[in-house]
Short mmCIF file of C-alpha atoms and ligand atoms in Angstrom, two decimals:
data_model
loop_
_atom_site.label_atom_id
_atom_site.label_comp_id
_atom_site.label_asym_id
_atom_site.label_seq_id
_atom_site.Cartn_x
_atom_site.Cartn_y
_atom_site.Cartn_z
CA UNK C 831 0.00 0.00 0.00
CA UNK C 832 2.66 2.39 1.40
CA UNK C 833 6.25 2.57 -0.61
CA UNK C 834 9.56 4.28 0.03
CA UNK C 835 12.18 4.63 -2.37
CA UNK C 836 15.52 6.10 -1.65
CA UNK C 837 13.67 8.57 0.79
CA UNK C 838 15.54 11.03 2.62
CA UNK C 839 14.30 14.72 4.07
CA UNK C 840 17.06 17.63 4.53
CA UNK C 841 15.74 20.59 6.47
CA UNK C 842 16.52 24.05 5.59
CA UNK C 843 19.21 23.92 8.02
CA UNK C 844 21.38 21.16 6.42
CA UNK C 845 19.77 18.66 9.24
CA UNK C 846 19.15 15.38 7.95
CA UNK C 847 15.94 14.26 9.06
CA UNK C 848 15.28 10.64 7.03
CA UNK C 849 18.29 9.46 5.29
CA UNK C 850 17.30 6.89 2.03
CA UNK C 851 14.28 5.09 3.33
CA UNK C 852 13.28 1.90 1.29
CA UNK C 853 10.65 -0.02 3.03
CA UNK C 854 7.04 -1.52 1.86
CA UNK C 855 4.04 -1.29 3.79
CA UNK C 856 0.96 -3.44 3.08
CA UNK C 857 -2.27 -3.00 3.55
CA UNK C 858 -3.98 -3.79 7.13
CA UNK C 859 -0.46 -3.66 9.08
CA UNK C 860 -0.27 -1.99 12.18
CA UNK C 861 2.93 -0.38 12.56
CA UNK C 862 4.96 1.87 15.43
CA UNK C 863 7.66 3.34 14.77
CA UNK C 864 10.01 3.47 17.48
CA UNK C 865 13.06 5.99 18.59
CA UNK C 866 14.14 8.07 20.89
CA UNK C 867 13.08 12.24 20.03
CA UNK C 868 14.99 13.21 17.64
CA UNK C 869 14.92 10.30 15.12
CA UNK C 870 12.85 10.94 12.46
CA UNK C 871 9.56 9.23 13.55
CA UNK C 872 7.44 12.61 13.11
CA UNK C 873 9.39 13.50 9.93
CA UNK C 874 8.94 9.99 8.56
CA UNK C 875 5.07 10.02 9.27
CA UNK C 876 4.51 13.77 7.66
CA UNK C 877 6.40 12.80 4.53
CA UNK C 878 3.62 10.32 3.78
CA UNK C 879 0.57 13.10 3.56
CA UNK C 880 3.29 15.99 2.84
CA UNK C 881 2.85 17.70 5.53
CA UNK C 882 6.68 17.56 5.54
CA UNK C 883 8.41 17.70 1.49
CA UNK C 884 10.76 15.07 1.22
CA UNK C 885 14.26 16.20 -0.60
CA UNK C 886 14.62 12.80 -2.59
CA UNK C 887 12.87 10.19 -3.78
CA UNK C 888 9.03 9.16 -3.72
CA UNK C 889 6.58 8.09 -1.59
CA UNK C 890 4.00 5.39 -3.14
CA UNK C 891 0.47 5.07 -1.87
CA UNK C 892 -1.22 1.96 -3.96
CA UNK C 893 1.08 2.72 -6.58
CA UNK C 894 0.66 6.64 -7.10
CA UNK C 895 3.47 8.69 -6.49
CA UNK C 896 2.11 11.20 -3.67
CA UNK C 897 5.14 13.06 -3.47
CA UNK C 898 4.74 14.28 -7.11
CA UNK C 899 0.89 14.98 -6.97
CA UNK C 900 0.13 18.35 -6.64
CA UNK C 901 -3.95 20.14 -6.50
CA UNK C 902 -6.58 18.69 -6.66
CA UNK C 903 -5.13 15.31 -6.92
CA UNK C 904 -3.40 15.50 -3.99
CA UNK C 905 -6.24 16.39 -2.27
CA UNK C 906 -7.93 13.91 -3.27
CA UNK C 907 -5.27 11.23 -2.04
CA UNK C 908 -5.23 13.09 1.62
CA UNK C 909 -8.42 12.55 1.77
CA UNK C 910 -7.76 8.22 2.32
CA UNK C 911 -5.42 9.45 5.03
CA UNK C 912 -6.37 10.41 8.96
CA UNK C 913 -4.25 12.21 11.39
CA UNK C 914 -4.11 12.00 14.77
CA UNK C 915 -1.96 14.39 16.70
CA UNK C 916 -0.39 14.06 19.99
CA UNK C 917 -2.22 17.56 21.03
CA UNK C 918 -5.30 16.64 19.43
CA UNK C 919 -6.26 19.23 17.00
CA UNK C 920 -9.37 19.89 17.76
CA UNK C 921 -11.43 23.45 17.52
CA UNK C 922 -11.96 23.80 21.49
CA UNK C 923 -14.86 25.57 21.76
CA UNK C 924 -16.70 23.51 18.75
CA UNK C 925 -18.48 20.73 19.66
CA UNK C 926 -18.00 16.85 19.81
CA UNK C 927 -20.09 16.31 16.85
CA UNK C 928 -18.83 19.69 15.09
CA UNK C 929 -15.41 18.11 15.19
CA UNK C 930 -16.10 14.65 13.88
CA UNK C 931 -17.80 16.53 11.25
CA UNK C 932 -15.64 18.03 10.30
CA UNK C 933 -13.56 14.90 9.07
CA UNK C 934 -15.99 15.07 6.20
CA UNK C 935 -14.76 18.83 5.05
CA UNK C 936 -12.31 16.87 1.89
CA UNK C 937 -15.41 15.81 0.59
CA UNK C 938 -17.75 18.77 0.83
CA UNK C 939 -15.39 21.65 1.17
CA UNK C 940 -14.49 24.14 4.03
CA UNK C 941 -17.82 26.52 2.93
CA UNK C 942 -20.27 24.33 3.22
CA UNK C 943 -18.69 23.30 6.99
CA UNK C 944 -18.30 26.70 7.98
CA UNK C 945 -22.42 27.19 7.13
CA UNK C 946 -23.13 23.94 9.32
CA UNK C 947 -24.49 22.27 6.12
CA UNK C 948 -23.89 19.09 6.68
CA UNK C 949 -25.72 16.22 4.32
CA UNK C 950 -27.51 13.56 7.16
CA UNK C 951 -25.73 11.28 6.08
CA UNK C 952 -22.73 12.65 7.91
CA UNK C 953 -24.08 13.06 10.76
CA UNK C 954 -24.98 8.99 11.00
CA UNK C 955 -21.39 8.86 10.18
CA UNK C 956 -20.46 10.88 12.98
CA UNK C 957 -22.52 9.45 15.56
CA UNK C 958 -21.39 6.28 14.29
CA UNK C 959 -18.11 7.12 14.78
CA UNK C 960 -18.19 8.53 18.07
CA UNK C 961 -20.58 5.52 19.79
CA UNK C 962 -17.18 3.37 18.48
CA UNK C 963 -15.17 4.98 20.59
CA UNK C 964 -17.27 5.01 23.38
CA UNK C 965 -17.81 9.14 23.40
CA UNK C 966 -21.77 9.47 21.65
CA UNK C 967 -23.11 10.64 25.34
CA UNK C 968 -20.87 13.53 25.19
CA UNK C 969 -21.33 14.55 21.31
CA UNK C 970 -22.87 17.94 22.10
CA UNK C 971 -19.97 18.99 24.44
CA UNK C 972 -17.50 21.38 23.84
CA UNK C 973 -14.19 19.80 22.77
CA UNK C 974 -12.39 21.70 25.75
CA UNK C 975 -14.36 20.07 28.23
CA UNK C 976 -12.79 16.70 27.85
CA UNK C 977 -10.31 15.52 29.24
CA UNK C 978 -7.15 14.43 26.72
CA UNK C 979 -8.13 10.82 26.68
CA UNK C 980 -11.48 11.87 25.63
CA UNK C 981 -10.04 14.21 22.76
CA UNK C 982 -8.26 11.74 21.68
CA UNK C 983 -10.88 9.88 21.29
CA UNK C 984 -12.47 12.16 19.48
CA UNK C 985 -10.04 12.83 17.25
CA UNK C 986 -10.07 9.15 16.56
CA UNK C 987 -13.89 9.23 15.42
CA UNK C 988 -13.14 12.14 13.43
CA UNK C 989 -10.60 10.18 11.12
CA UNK C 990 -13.31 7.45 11.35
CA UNK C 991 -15.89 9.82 9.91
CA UNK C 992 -13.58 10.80 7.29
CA UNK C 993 -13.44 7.00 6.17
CA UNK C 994 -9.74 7.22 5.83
CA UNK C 995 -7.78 3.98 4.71
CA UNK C 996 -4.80 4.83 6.18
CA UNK C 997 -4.48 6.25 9.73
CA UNK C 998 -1.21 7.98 10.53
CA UNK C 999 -0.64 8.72 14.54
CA UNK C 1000 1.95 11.22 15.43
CA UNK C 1001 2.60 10.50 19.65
CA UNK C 1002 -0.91 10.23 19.97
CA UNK C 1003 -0.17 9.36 23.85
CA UNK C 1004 2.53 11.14 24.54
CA UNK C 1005 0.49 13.45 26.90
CA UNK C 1006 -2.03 11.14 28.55
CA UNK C 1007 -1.70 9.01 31.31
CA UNK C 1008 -0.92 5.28 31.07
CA UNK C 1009 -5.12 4.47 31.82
CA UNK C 1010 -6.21 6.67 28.49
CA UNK C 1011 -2.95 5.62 26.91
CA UNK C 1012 -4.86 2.05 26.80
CA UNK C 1013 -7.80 3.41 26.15
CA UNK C 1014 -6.36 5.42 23.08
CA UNK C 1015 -4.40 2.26 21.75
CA UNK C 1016 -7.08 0.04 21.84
CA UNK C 1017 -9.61 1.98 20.10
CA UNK C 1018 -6.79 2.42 17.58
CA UNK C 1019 -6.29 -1.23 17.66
CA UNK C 1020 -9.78 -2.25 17.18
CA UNK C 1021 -10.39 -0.09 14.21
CA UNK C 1022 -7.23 -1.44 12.49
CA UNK C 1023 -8.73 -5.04 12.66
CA UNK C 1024 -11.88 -4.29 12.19
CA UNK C 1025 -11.69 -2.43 9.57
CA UNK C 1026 -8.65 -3.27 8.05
CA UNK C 1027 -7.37 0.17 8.33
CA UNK C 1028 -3.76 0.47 8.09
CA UNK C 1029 -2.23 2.30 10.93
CA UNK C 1030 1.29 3.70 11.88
CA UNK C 1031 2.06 4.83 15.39
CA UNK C 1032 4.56 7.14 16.21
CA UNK C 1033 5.54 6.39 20.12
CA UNK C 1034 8.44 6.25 22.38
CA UNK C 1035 7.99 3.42 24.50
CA UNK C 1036 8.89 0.19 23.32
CA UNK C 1037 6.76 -1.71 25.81
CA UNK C 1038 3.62 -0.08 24.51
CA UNK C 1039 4.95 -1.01 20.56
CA UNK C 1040 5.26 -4.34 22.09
CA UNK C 1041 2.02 -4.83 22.75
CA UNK C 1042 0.26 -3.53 20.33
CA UNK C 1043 2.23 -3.75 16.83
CA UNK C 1044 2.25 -6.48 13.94
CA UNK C 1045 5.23 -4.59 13.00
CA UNK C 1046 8.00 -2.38 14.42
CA UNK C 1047 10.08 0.03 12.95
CA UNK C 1048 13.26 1.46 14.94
CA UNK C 1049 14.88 4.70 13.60
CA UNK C 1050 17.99 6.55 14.64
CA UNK C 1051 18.90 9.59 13.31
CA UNK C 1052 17.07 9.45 10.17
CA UNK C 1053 17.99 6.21 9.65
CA UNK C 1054 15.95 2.69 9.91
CA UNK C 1055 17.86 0.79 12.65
CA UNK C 1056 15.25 -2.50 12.87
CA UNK C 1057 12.32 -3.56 10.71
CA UNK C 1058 10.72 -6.85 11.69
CA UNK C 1059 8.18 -8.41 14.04
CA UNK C 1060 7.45 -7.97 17.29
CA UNK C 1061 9.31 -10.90 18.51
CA UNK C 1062 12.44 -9.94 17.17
CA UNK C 1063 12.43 -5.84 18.44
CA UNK C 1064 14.78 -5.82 21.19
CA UNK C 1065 15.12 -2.75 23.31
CA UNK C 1066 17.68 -1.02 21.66
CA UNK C 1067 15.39 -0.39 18.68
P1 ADP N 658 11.16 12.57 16.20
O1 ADP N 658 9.77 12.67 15.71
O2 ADP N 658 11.69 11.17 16.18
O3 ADP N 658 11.38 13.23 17.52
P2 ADP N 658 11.73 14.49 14.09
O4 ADP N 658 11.27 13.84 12.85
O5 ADP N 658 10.88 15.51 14.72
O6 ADP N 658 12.10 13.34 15.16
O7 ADP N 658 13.16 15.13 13.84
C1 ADP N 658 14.21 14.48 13.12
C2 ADP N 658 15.40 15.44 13.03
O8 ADP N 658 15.06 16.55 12.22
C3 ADP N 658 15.85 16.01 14.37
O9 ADP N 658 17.24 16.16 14.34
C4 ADP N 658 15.16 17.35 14.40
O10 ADP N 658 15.86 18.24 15.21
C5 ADP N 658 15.17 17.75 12.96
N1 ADP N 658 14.05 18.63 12.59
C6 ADP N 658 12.73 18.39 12.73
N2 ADP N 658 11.99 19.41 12.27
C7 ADP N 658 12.88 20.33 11.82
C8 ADP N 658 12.76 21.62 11.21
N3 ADP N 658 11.56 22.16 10.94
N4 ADP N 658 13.89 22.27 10.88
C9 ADP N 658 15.10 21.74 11.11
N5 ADP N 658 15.29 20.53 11.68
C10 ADP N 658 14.20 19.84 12.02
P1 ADP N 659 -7.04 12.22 31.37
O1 ADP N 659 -7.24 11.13 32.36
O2 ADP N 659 -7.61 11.91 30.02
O3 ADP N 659 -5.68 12.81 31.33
P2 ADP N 659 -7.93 14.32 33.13
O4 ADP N 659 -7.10 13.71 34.23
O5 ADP N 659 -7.63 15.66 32.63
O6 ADP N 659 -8.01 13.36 31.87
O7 ADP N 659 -9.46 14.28 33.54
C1 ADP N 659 -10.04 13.32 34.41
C2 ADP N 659 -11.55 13.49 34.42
O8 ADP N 659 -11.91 14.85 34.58
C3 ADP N 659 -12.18 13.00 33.13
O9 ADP N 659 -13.18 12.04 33.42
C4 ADP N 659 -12.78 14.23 32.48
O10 ADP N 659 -14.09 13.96 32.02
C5 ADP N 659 -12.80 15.28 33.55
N1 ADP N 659 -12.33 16.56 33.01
C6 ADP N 659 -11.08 16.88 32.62
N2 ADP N 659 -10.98 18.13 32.19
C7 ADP N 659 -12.22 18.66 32.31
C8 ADP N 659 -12.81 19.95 32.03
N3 ADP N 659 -12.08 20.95 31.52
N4 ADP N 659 -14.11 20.12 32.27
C9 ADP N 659 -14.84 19.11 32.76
N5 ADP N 659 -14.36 17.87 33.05
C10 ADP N 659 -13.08 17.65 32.83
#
């Protein structure tokens, strides 16, 4: 589904941040990538939706070149791909179901959001989305009433409502507690199997890769370090 060639990313600054990535991903795997801060993970993940430009070579999604797409095109293959932040992205003072909405805006455009005209179709989707991970009784709440476990959660329905195929996690627990931090995972980990939804986790603890990934990736500076199964990550990776 997911292919690097010969990736590598060179900031502004001269700093390397991926240096000549070649790795497949298929469909359905559920993938952390591991390292310590610093070693690539964030730049690795933001390559694949271009939030970050790489500086050489492509990045494949079923085939298509992403990294040479440009307008509407590219919009159009963003669209298959969710986000999840570690802060949560989410407009604060909007509501729960005003936020999972608007994981629908690539399909209807930012106007029609803005207006609150949404089709009522989304809103099953929505409501849908939100009873999946466990947060429907609080869908008219404002988003800064949760607490970060539950806008995480959130966040999570709102890449459900978007039907992305691939969901890409930047340190989605890095500021939650290790109770939500299960939570969190396991909603992620649910949706992957149930769905089939490819997923790749950025995340620090190896421990927590452990237990939830088909597949780990270990980076150092810009570089992969270990690619394989869980079995075989030790905890250097
Ligand atoms: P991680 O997510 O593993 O903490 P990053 O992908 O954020 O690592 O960073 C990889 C390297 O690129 C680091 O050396 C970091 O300092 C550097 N880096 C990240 N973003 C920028 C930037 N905007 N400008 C310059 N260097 C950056
Ligand atoms: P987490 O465990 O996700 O880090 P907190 O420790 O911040 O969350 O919150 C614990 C509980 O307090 C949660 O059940 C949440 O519903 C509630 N809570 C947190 N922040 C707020 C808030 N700003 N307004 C109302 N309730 C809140």
């Amino acid at each position: 589904m997911i292919e690097f060639k010969n990736v590598s990313k060179t900031y502004p600054n001269g700093t390397k941040g991926l240096k000549n990535i070649n790795l497949k991903i298929e469909k359905g795997e559920f993938i952390v990538i591991v390292g310590l801060s610093g070693a690539g993970k964030s730049t690795f993940l933001r390559s694949i939706n271009r939030l970050h430009e790489i500086t050489e070579g492509e990045i494949l999604i079923d085939g298509k070149s992403i990294t040479a797409t440009r307008g509407g095109e590219l919009l159009k293959m963003r669209r298959d791909i969710g986000m999840i932040f570690q802060n949560f992205n989410l407009v604060k003072r909007s509501s729960v179901l005003r936020n999972v909405l608007s994981g629908r805006v690539a399909y209807h455009g930012t106007l029609r959001m803005l207006l609150g005209m949404f089709p009522k179709e989304d809103k099953e989707l929505a409501f849908q989305a939100l009873d999946r991970v466990n947060m429907l009784e609080k869908a008219y709440s404002r988003a800064d009433e949760l607490s970060g476990g539950q806008q995480q959660r959130v966040s999570i329905a709102r890449v459900l409502a978007q039907k992305a195929k691939l969901i890409l996690a930047d340190e989605p627990v890095a500021s939650l507690d290790p109770l939500t931090t299960e939570q969190v995972m396991n909603d992620l980990k649910h949706i992957n199997e149930q769905d089939g939804i490819t997923t790749i986790v950025n995340l620090h603890y190896i421990d927590l890769a452990r237990k939830y990934a088909t597949r780990i990736i270990g980076l150092r500076a810009g570089e992969v370090v270990f690619d394989g199964p869980v079995e075989e990550a030790t905890d250097e990776c």
